[in-house]
Amino acid sequence: MKKTKIKISAEIEALIPELIGAFRRFLKLSGPDHELQTREFRTTCENVQKIEKAFEAASFDEEFYSREIIAAYLLYHFPIHFGQGLSLIGELPCTPKKVLEVASGLAPFSLAALKLGAQEVFAIDQNEVMLKLGAELIGRAGYPITMRKWSHGKDLFPISESFDLIILPYCLNELFPETLKNSEEKKLSFIQECLARLTPTGFLLLVDRTDQRSNTQVLKIREHFVAKGIAIQAPCLGKSFCPALDSKSPCFAQREYEKPYFIKEIQRGAGIFLNSLKMSYLILRSPQAGWPQIQDGSSLFRVVSPPIESYVGKRYYLCGVNGKGKLDLSLAEKTYDLQRGSLIALEGKSKYKMVAAPGKPLPETGEGTNV
Ligand SMILES: C[S@@+](CC[C@H](N)C(=O)[O-])C[C@H]1O[C@@H](n2cnc3c(N)ncnc32)[C@H](O)[C@@H]1O
């Protein structure tokens, strides 16, 4: 299926009045649709801070999601996660038709999949209030979505079909807290179960925060599944041991976007310093698929750092089929706006050709083979 072109900032901007409207209906408040009143703004920022702290400490329970917390999540985390979804799902080689978001909350990644052309989208979560609010918002945006209440550890998986894309966004710390007995094994076996629910050409997208604990968790999941013969679609190009894990340095995605004023204001009020969309992510291929076939694989690299500046130019750290690399661009170089996440072909030590911009699919030459 042909892919839909999307501009992330414009999509988030267009969503804001809908979010404010939903916020007002949810909290039974009245006021203008395009902006928050001072008191609403203040409490939203305080609750966004509480959510951020809970994320950092990875400490949640069912009671955490009060109506005020859900309302703040709707105004800040929903649009941010929606924007991340647009970028990450955009990295797939084709539009997934049938999609499942697990522990979806308000289902921001489901909305992103629908915007990008998915036809049948399911979202499951233990919190019925969040599911209902997400369904209302997505329904008003004109998209059909099926929501099911599901509590991991208590309920059987509520859908028996196979999916072209299963998304596990920002939920592993809540489904598998460190306090849970054998939490590591349970988490990996749950991801394995999700892989088994993919169509033969399907993908599993895992998204999490960029703090060291969340990032390391994603990198370790990558190591585990690569060792089990599961192929990766993105961001990694090869099977070699993860250099970031080896050097205990982070590896995450960073997507530049023009920040809507509303998001800027909440970030200012909540003391969040983030100029771009940042997330740890991993796209695994179905166990029945092989590694993507790429041309000139050994010269291809993913840019995995921001530019490190010096008086002679900029250095970028890279990761390729066979592990680490680097690129030094002198001040004289004209092509100078390389971003973290870009896919490039190295042509010598300080020359490169752009192969795919961040958030764009890997150019594949054909079907992968089973490993
Ligand atoms: C941080 S939110 C992420 C929501 C959404 N995926 C997003 O990216 O915005 C985590 C979600 O996990 C859900 N959750 C936590 N424990 C769960 C469980 N045992 N079963 C099902 N859902 C659970 C919560 O209700 C919450 O909606």
CSV table of C-alpha atoms and ligand atoms in Angstrom, one decimal:
chain,number,residue,atom,x,y,z
A,1,MET,CA,0.0,0.0,0.0
A,2,LYS,CA,1.2,3.5,-0.9
A,3,LYS,CA,2.5,5.5,2.1
A,4,THR,CA,0.8,8.7,3.3
A,5,LYS,CA,3.1,11.7,3.6
A,6,ILE,CA,2.8,13.5,7.0
A,7,LYS,CA,4.3,16.6,8.6
A,8,ILE,CA,4.6,15.9,12.3
A,9,SER,CA,4.4,19.5,13.6
A,10,ALA,CA,1.3,20.3,11.5
A,11,GLU,CA,-0.4,17.2,12.6
A,12,ILE,CA,0.2,17.9,16.3
A,13,GLU,CA,-0.8,21.6,15.9
A,14,ALA,CA,-4.1,20.5,14.2
A,15,LEU,CA,-4.8,18.2,17.2
A,16,ILE,CA,-4.5,20.8,19.9
A,17,PRO,CA,-8.1,22.3,19.8
A,18,GLU,CA,-9.5,18.7,19.8
A,19,LEU,CA,-7.4,17.9,22.9
A,20,ILE,CA,-8.5,21.1,24.7
A,21,GLY,CA,-12.2,20.3,23.8
A,22,ALA,CA,-11.8,16.7,25.0
A,23,PHE,CA,-10.0,17.9,28.2
A,24,ARG,CA,-13.0,20.2,29.0
A,25,ARG,CA,-15.6,17.6,28.4
A,26,PHE,CA,-13.6,15.0,30.4
A,27,LEU,CA,-13.3,17.3,33.4
A,28,LYS,CA,-16.7,18.9,32.8
A,29,LEU,CA,-15.2,22.4,32.5
A,30,SER,CA,-16.2,25.3,30.3
A,31,GLY,CA,-13.9,27.7,28.5
A,32,PRO,CA,-12.4,28.6,25.1
A,33,ASP,CA,-11.4,25.7,22.8
A,34,HIS,CA,-8.1,27.1,21.7
A,35,GLU,CA,-6.4,27.8,25.0
A,36,LEU,CA,-6.3,26.8,28.7
A,37,GLN,CA,-7.4,29.2,31.5
A,38,THR,CA,-4.5,30.1,33.9
A,39,ARG,CA,-5.7,27.7,36.6
A,40,GLU,CA,-6.1,24.8,34.2
A,41,PHE,CA,-2.6,25.5,32.7
A,42,ARG,CA,-1.0,25.5,36.2
A,43,THR,CA,-2.6,22.3,37.3
A,44,THR,CA,-1.8,20.6,34.0
A,45,CYS,CA,1.9,21.6,34.3
A,46,GLU,CA,1.9,20.2,37.9
A,47,ASN,CA,0.4,17.0,36.8
A,48,VAL,CA,2.7,16.7,33.8
A,49,GLN,CA,5.6,17.0,36.3
A,50,LYS,CA,4.0,14.2,38.5
A,51,ILE,CA,3.8,11.9,35.4
A,52,GLU,CA,7.4,12.7,34.5
A,53,LYS,CA,8.5,11.9,38.0
A,54,ALA,CA,6.6,8.6,38.0
A,55,PHE,CA,8.1,7.7,34.6
A,56,GLU,CA,11.6,8.4,36.0
A,57,ALA,CA,11.1,6.3,39.1
A,58,ALA,CA,9.2,3.7,37.1
A,59,SER,CA,6.7,3.7,39.9
A,60,PHE,CA,3.0,3.3,39.0
A,61,ASP,CA,-0.1,1.6,40.3
A,62,GLU,CA,-3.6,1.5,39.0
A,63,GLU,CA,-4.6,4.4,41.3
A,64,PHE,CA,-1.9,6.6,39.8
A,65,TYR,CA,-4.1,7.4,36.8
A,66,SER,CA,-6.6,9.7,38.5
A,67,ARG,CA,-8.9,11.9,36.2
A,68,GLU,CA,-6.5,14.9,36.7
A,69,ILE,CA,-3.5,12.8,35.7
A,70,ILE,CA,-5.3,11.4,32.7
A,71,ALA,CA,-6.3,14.9,31.6
A,72,ALA,CA,-2.7,16.2,31.8
A,73,TYR,CA,-1.5,13.1,29.9
A,74,LEU,CA,-4.1,13.9,27.2
A,75,LEU,CA,-2.8,17.5,26.8
A,76,TYR,CA,0.9,16.7,26.8
A,77,HIS,CA,2.0,13.1,26.5
A,78,PHE,CA,-0.7,12.2,24.0
A,79,PRO,CA,0.4,14.7,21.3
A,80,ILE,CA,4.1,13.9,21.9
A,81,HIS,CA,3.6,10.1,21.7
A,82,PHE,CA,1.3,10.7,18.6
A,83,GLY,CA,4.2,12.6,16.9
A,84,GLN,CA,6.7,9.9,17.8
A,85,GLY,CA,4.3,7.3,16.4
A,86,LEU,CA,4.0,9.2,13.1
A,87,SER,CA,7.8,9.2,12.8
A,88,LEU,CA,8.5,5.6,13.9
A,89,ILE,CA,5.6,4.0,12.0
A,90,GLY,CA,6.7,6.0,9.0
A,91,GLU,CA,10.0,4.0,9.1
A,92,LEU,CA,8.2,0.8,8.1
A,93,PRO,CA,8.6,-0.2,4.4
A,94,CYS,CA,4.8,-0.3,3.9
A,95,THR,CA,1.7,0.8,5.7
A,96,PRO,CA,0.5,-1.8,8.1
A,97,LYS,CA,-3.2,-2.6,7.6
A,98,LYS,CA,-4.0,-4.3,10.9
A,99,VAL,CA,-2.5,-2.8,14.0
A,100,LEU,CA,-2.6,-3.5,17.8
A,101,GLU,CA,-1.4,-1.1,20.5
A,102,VAL,CA,-0.8,-2.9,23.8
A,103,ALA,CA,-1.3,-1.0,27.1
A,104,SER,CA,-2.5,1.8,24.9
A,105,GLY,CA,-3.9,4.2,27.5
A,106,LEU,CA,-5.5,6.9,25.3
A,107,ALA,CA,-4.0,5.2,22.2
A,108,PRO,CA,-1.8,7.9,20.7
A,109,PHE,CA,0.2,5.4,18.6
A,110,SER,CA,-3.1,4.0,17.3
A,111,LEU,CA,-4.1,7.4,16.1
A,112,ALA,CA,-0.7,7.8,14.4
A,113,ALA,CA,-1.2,4.4,12.6
A,114,LEU,CA,-4.7,5.4,11.5
A,115,LYS,CA,-3.4,8.8,10.2
A,116,LEU,CA,-0.7,6.9,8.2
A,117,GLY,CA,-3.4,4.7,6.6
A,118,ALA,CA,-3.9,1.7,8.8
A,119,GLN,CA,-7.3,0.2,8.3
A,120,GLU,CA,-8.1,-1.9,11.3
A,121,VAL,CA,-6.7,-0.7,14.7
A,122,PHE,CA,-7.2,-2.3,18.1
A,123,ALA,CA,-6.1,-0.8,21.4
A,124,ILE,CA,-6.0,-2.8,24.7
A,125,ASP,CA,-5.5,-1.5,28.3
A,126,GLN,CA,-6.6,-2.2,31.8
A,127,ASN,CA,-7.8,1.4,32.3
A,128,GLU,CA,-11.4,1.7,30.9
A,129,VAL,CA,-11.5,5.5,31.6
A,130,MET,CA,-8.5,6.0,29.4
A,131,LEU,CA,-9.8,3.7,26.7
A,132,LYS,CA,-13.1,5.5,26.6
A,133,LEU,CA,-11.5,9.0,26.4
A,134,GLY,CA,-9.1,7.8,23.7
A,135,ALA,CA,-11.9,6.2,21.7
A,136,GLU,CA,-14.0,9.4,21.9
A,137,LEU,CA,-11.0,11.6,20.7
A,138,ILE,CA,-10.1,9.2,17.9
A,139,GLY,CA,-13.8,8.8,16.9
A,140,ARG,CA,-14.3,12.6,16.7
A,141,ALA,CA,-11.2,12.8,14.5
A,142,GLY,CA,-13.1,10.5,12.1
A,143,TYR,CA,-11.3,7.2,12.6
A,144,PRO,CA,-12.7,3.8,13.6
A,145,ILE,CA,-10.9,2.0,16.4
A,146,THR,CA,-11.7,-1.0,18.5
A,147,MET,CA,-10.8,-0.7,22.2
A,148,ARG,CA,-10.8,-3.7,24.6
A,149,LYS,CA,-10.3,-3.8,28.4
A,150,TRP,CA,-7.4,-6.1,29.2
A,151,SER,CA,-5.4,-6.5,32.3
A,152,HIS,CA,-2.1,-8.2,31.8
A,153,GLY,CA,-1.6,-11.0,34.4
A,154,LYS,CA,-5.3,-11.2,35.0
A,155,ASP,CA,-7.1,-11.5,31.7
A,156,LEU,CA,-6.4,-13.7,28.7
A,157,PHE,CA,-5.3,-11.9,25.6
A,158,PRO,CA,-8.5,-10.5,24.2
A,159,ILE,CA,-7.9,-10.8,20.4
A,160,SER,CA,-6.9,-14.0,18.6
A,161,GLU,CA,-6.1,-12.5,15.2
A,162,SER,CA,-2.7,-11.7,13.6
A,163,PHE,CA,-1.3,-8.2,13.1
A,164,ASP,CA,0.9,-6.4,10.6
A,165,LEU,CA,2.1,-4.2,13.4
A,166,ILE,CA,2.0,-4.6,17.2
A,167,ILE,CA,3.1,-1.6,19.3
A,168,LEU,CA,4.4,-1.8,22.8
A,169,PRO,CA,4.8,1.9,23.8
A,170,TYR,CA,5.9,3.1,27.2
A,171,CYS,CA,4.5,0.2,29.0
A,172,LEU,CA,7.1,-2.4,29.9
A,173,ASN,CA,7.9,-0.8,33.2
A,174,GLU,CA,4.3,-1.0,34.2
A,175,LEU,CA,3.5,-4.4,32.9
A,176,PHE,CA,6.7,-5.9,34.4
A,177,PRO,CA,7.8,-3.8,37.4
A,178,GLU,CA,11.1,-4.8,39.0
A,179,THR,CA,9.1,-5.9,42.1
A,180,LEU,CA,7.4,-8.7,40.0
A,181,LYS,CA,8.9,-12.1,40.5
A,182,ASN,CA,11.0,-13.2,37.5
A,183,SER,CA,10.0,-9.9,35.8
A,184,GLU,CA,12.9,-10.1,33.2
A,185,GLU,CA,11.9,-13.6,32.0
A,186,LYS,CA,8.2,-12.7,32.0
A,187,LYS,CA,8.8,-9.5,29.9
A,188,LEU,CA,10.9,-11.4,27.3
A,189,SER,CA,8.4,-14.2,27.0
A,190,PHE,CA,5.5,-11.7,26.6
A,191,ILE,CA,7.4,-10.0,23.8
A,192,GLN,CA,8.0,-13.4,22.2
A,193,GLU,CA,4.2,-14.0,22.5
A,194,CYS,CA,3.6,-10.7,20.7
A,195,LEU,CA,6.0,-11.7,17.9
A,196,ALA,CA,4.0,-14.9,17.5
A,197,ARG,CA,0.9,-12.8,16.9
A,198,LEU,CA,2.5,-11.1,13.8
A,199,THR,CA,1.7,-11.9,10.2
A,200,PRO,CA,4.7,-13.4,8.4
A,201,THR,CA,5.6,-9.8,7.1
A,202,GLY,CA,4.6,-8.1,10.3
A,203,PHE,CA,6.6,-5.8,12.7
A,204,LEU,CA,6.8,-5.3,16.4
A,205,LEU,CA,7.5,-1.7,17.5
A,206,LEU,CA,8.8,-1.1,21.0
A,207,VAL,CA,9.1,2.5,22.3
A,208,ASP,CA,10.3,3.8,25.6
A,209,ARG,CA,11.9,6.8,27.3
A,210,THR,CA,15.5,7.8,26.8
A,211,ASP,CA,16.8,7.7,30.4
A,212,GLN,CA,19.6,5.2,31.0
A,213,ARG,CA,17.4,2.5,32.6
A,214,SER,CA,14.7,2.5,29.8
A,215,ASN,CA,17.3,2.8,27.1
A,216,THR,CA,19.4,-0.1,28.4
A,217,GLN,CA,16.3,-2.2,28.7
A,218,VAL,CA,15.5,-1.7,25.0
A,219,LEU,CA,19.1,-2.4,24.0
A,220,LYS,CA,19.1,-5.6,26.1
A,221,ILE,CA,15.8,-6.7,24.5
A,222,ARG,CA,17.5,-6.2,21.1
A,223,GLU,CA,20.5,-8.4,22.1
A,224,HIS,CA,18.2,-11.1,23.4
A,225,PHE,CA,16.0,-11.3,20.2
A,226,VAL,CA,18.9,-11.0,17.8
A,227,ALA,CA,20.6,-13.9,19.6
A,228,LYS,CA,17.3,-15.9,19.0
A,229,GLY,CA,17.5,-15.2,15.3
A,230,ILE,CA,14.9,-12.4,15.1
A,231,ALA,CA,15.7,-9.8,12.5
A,232,ILE,CA,15.6,-6.0,13.1
A,233,GLN,CA,14.0,-3.5,10.8
A,234,ALA,CA,15.3,-0.4,12.6
A,235,PRO,CA,17.3,1.3,13.9
A,236,CYS,CA,20.1,-1.3,13.8
A,237,LEU,CA,21.6,-2.5,10.5
A,238,GLY,CA,23.3,-5.6,11.7
A,239,LYS,CA,23.5,-8.5,14.1
A,240,SER,CA,26.8,-7.6,15.8
A,241,PHE,CA,26.9,-7.0,19.6
A,242,CYS,CA,25.4,-3.6,20.3
A,243,PRO,CA,28.3,-1.1,20.6
A,244,ALA,CA,26.2,1.2,22.8
A,245,LEU,CA,25.5,-1.6,25.3
A,246,ASP,CA,29.1,-2.5,25.2
A,247,SER,CA,30.3,1.0,26.0
A,248,LYS,CA,27.3,1.8,28.4
A,249,SER,CA,26.3,4.8,26.3
A,250,PRO,CA,22.8,5.5,25.2
A,251,CYS,CA,21.4,4.9,21.7
A,252,PHE,CA,18.0,6.5,20.9
A,253,ALA,CA,16.1,8.3,18.2
A,254,GLN,CA,15.9,12.1,17.9
A,255,ARG,CA,13.5,13.7,15.5
A,256,GLU,CA,13.6,17.4,14.9
A,257,TYR,CA,10.2,19.2,14.7
A,258,GLU,CA,8.8,22.6,14.9
A,259,LYS,CA,7.4,22.6,18.4
A,260,PRO,CA,3.8,23.9,18.6
A,261,TYR,CA,3.4,26.9,21.0
A,262,PHE,CA,1.0,24.9,23.2
A,263,ILE,CA,3.6,22.2,23.8
A,264,LYS,CA,6.4,24.8,24.3
A,265,GLU,CA,4.3,26.4,27.0
A,266,ILE,CA,3.5,23.2,28.9
A,267,GLN,CA,7.2,22.3,28.7
A,268,ARG,CA,8.2,25.7,30.1
A,269,GLY,CA,5.6,25.4,32.9
A,270,ALA,CA,6.6,21.9,33.8
A,271,GLY,CA,10.4,22.5,33.5
A,272,ILE,CA,11.0,20.1,30.6
A,273,PHE,CA,13.9,20.8,28.4
A,274,LEU,CA,13.4,19.0,25.1
A,275,ASN,CA,13.9,20.6,21.7
A,276,SER,CA,13.1,17.5,19.7
A,277,LEU,CA,11.2,14.2,19.9
A,278,LYS,CA,13.4,11.7,21.7
A,279,MET,CA,12.7,8.1,22.3
A,280,SER,CA,14.3,4.7,22.6
A,281,TYR,CA,12.9,2.3,20.0
A,282,LEU,CA,13.3,-1.0,18.3
A,283,ILE,CA,11.4,-2.4,15.3
A,284,LEU,CA,11.6,-6.3,15.2
A,285,ARG,CA,10.5,-8.3,12.2
A,286,SER,CA,8.2,-11.3,12.3
A,287,PRO,CA,10.0,-14.5,13.3
A,288,GLN,CA,9.1,-15.8,9.9
A,289,ALA,CA,11.0,-12.9,8.1
A,290,GLY,CA,14.7,-12.6,7.5
A,291,TRP,CA,17.0,-9.6,7.8
A,292,PRO,CA,16.3,-6.8,5.3
A,293,GLN,CA,18.3,-7.1,2.2
A,294,ILE,CA,20.3,-3.9,1.7
A,295,GLN,CA,22.7,-2.9,-1.1
A,296,ASP,CA,26.4,-2.1,-0.2
A,297,GLY,CA,25.6,-3.1,3.4
A,298,SER,CA,29.2,-2.7,4.7
A,299,SER,CA,29.3,1.0,3.7
A,300,LEU,CA,25.9,1.8,5.2
A,301,PHE,CA,25.8,3.5,8.6
A,302,ARG,CA,23.2,5.0,10.9
A,303,VAL,CA,24.2,8.3,12.5
A,304,VAL,CA,23.8,7.6,16.3
A,305,SER,CA,25.1,10.9,17.8
A,306,PRO,CA,24.5,14.6,17.5
A,307,PRO,CA,27.4,16.4,15.9
A,308,ILE,CA,30.4,16.8,18.3
A,309,GLU,CA,31.8,20.1,17.4
A,310,SER,CA,35.5,21.1,17.4
A,311,TYR,CA,37.5,24.0,15.8
A,312,VAL,CA,38.2,21.8,12.7
A,313,GLY,CA,34.6,20.7,12.1
A,314,LYS,CA,32.1,18.1,13.3
A,315,ARG,CA,32.4,14.5,14.3
A,316,TYR,CA,29.5,12.1,14.1
A,317,TYR,CA,29.4,8.6,15.6
A,318,LEU,CA,27.9,5.9,13.4
A,319,CYS,CA,26.7,2.3,13.7
A,320,GLY,CA,26.7,-0.1,10.8
A,321,VAL,CA,26.4,-3.7,9.8
A,322,ASN,CA,29.7,-4.5,11.5
A,323,GLY,CA,29.5,-2.2,14.4
A,324,LYS,CA,30.9,1.3,15.2
A,325,GLY,CA,32.2,3.9,12.8
A,326,LYS,CA,32.8,7.7,12.7
A,327,LEU,CA,32.6,10.5,10.2
A,328,ASP,CA,34.6,13.7,10.4
A,329,LEU,CA,33.3,16.6,8.4
A,330,SER,CA,35.6,19.6,8.0
A,331,LEU,CA,34.2,23.2,8.2
A,332,ALA,CA,34.7,23.4,4.5
A,333,GLU,CA,32.1,20.6,3.9
A,334,LYS,CA,28.9,22.0,2.4
A,335,THR,CA,26.6,19.1,3.3
A,336,TYR,CA,26.6,19.8,7.0
A,337,ASP,CA,23.1,19.2,8.5
A,338,LEU,CA,23.3,15.5,9.2
A,339,GLN,CA,20.9,14.5,11.9
A,340,ARG,CA,20.9,11.7,14.4
A,341,GLY,CA,19.0,8.7,12.8
A,342,SER,CA,20.0,9.5,9.2
A,343,LEU,CA,21.2,6.6,7.1
A,344,ILE,CA,24.3,7.3,5.1
A,345,ALA,CA,26.7,5.5,2.8
A,346,LEU,CA,30.3,6.3,3.7
A,347,GLU,CA,32.5,7.3,0.8
A,348,GLY,CA,35.9,7.5,2.5
A,349,LYS,CA,36.7,8.9,6.0
A,350,SER,CA,35.0,12.2,5.5
A,351,LYS,CA,32.6,11.9,2.7
A,352,TYR,CA,29.1,10.4,2.7
A,353,LYS,CA,26.0,10.1,0.6
A,354,MET,CA,22.5,10.5,2.3
A,355,VAL,CA,20.6,7.2,1.9
A,356,ALA,CA,17.5,7.9,4.1
A,357,ALA,CA,16.6,10.8,6.3
A,358,PRO,CA,15.6,10.1,10.0
A,359,GLY,CA,12.1,8.4,10.1
A,360,LYS,CA,12.3,7.2,6.5
A,361,PRO,CA,12.3,3.5,5.6
A,362,LEU,CA,15.5,1.5,4.9
A,363,PRO,CA,15.9,1.1,1.1
A,364,GLU,CA,15.6,-2.6,0.6
A,365,THR,CA,16.6,-4.5,-2.5
A,366,GLY,CA,14.4,-7.5,-2.0
A,367,GLU,CA,13.0,-10.1,0.4
A,368,GLY,CA,15.2,-11.2,3.4
A,369,THR,CA,16.2,-14.7,3.9
A,370,ASN,CA,15.6,-16.7,7.0
A,371,VAL,CA,18.5,-16.7,9.5
B,1,LIG,C1,2.6,5.2,30.3
B,1,LIG,S1,1.1,4.6,29.8
B,1,LIG,C2,1.4,4.4,28.1
B,1,LIG,C3,0.1,4.6,27.3
B,1,LIG,C4,0.3,4.7,25.8
B,1,LIG,N1,0.8,3.5,25.2
B,1,LIG,C5,1.2,5.9,25.4
B,1,LIG,O1,2.2,5.7,24.8
B,1,LIG,O2,0.8,7.0,25.7
B,1,LIG,C6,1.1,2.9,30.3
B,1,LIG,C7,-0.2,2.2,30.2
B,1,LIG,O3,-0.1,0.9,30.7
B,1,LIG,C8,-1.3,0.5,31.2
B,1,LIG,N2,-1.1,-0.7,32.1
B,1,LIG,C9,-0.3,-0.7,33.2
B,1,LIG,N3,-0.4,-2.0,33.7
B,1,LIG,C10,-1.2,-2.7,32.9
B,1,LIG,C11,-1.6,-4.1,32.9
B,1,LIG,N4,-1.2,-4.9,33.9
B,1,LIG,N5,-2.5,-4.5,32.0
B,1,LIG,C12,-2.8,-3.7,31.0
B,1,LIG,N6,-2.5,-2.3,30.9
B,1,LIG,C13,-1.7,-1.9,31.9
B,1,LIG,C14,-1.8,1.7,32.0
B,1,LIG,O4,-3.2,1.7,32.2
B,1,LIG,C15,-1.4,2.8,31.0
B,1,LIG,O5,-2.4,3.2,30.2
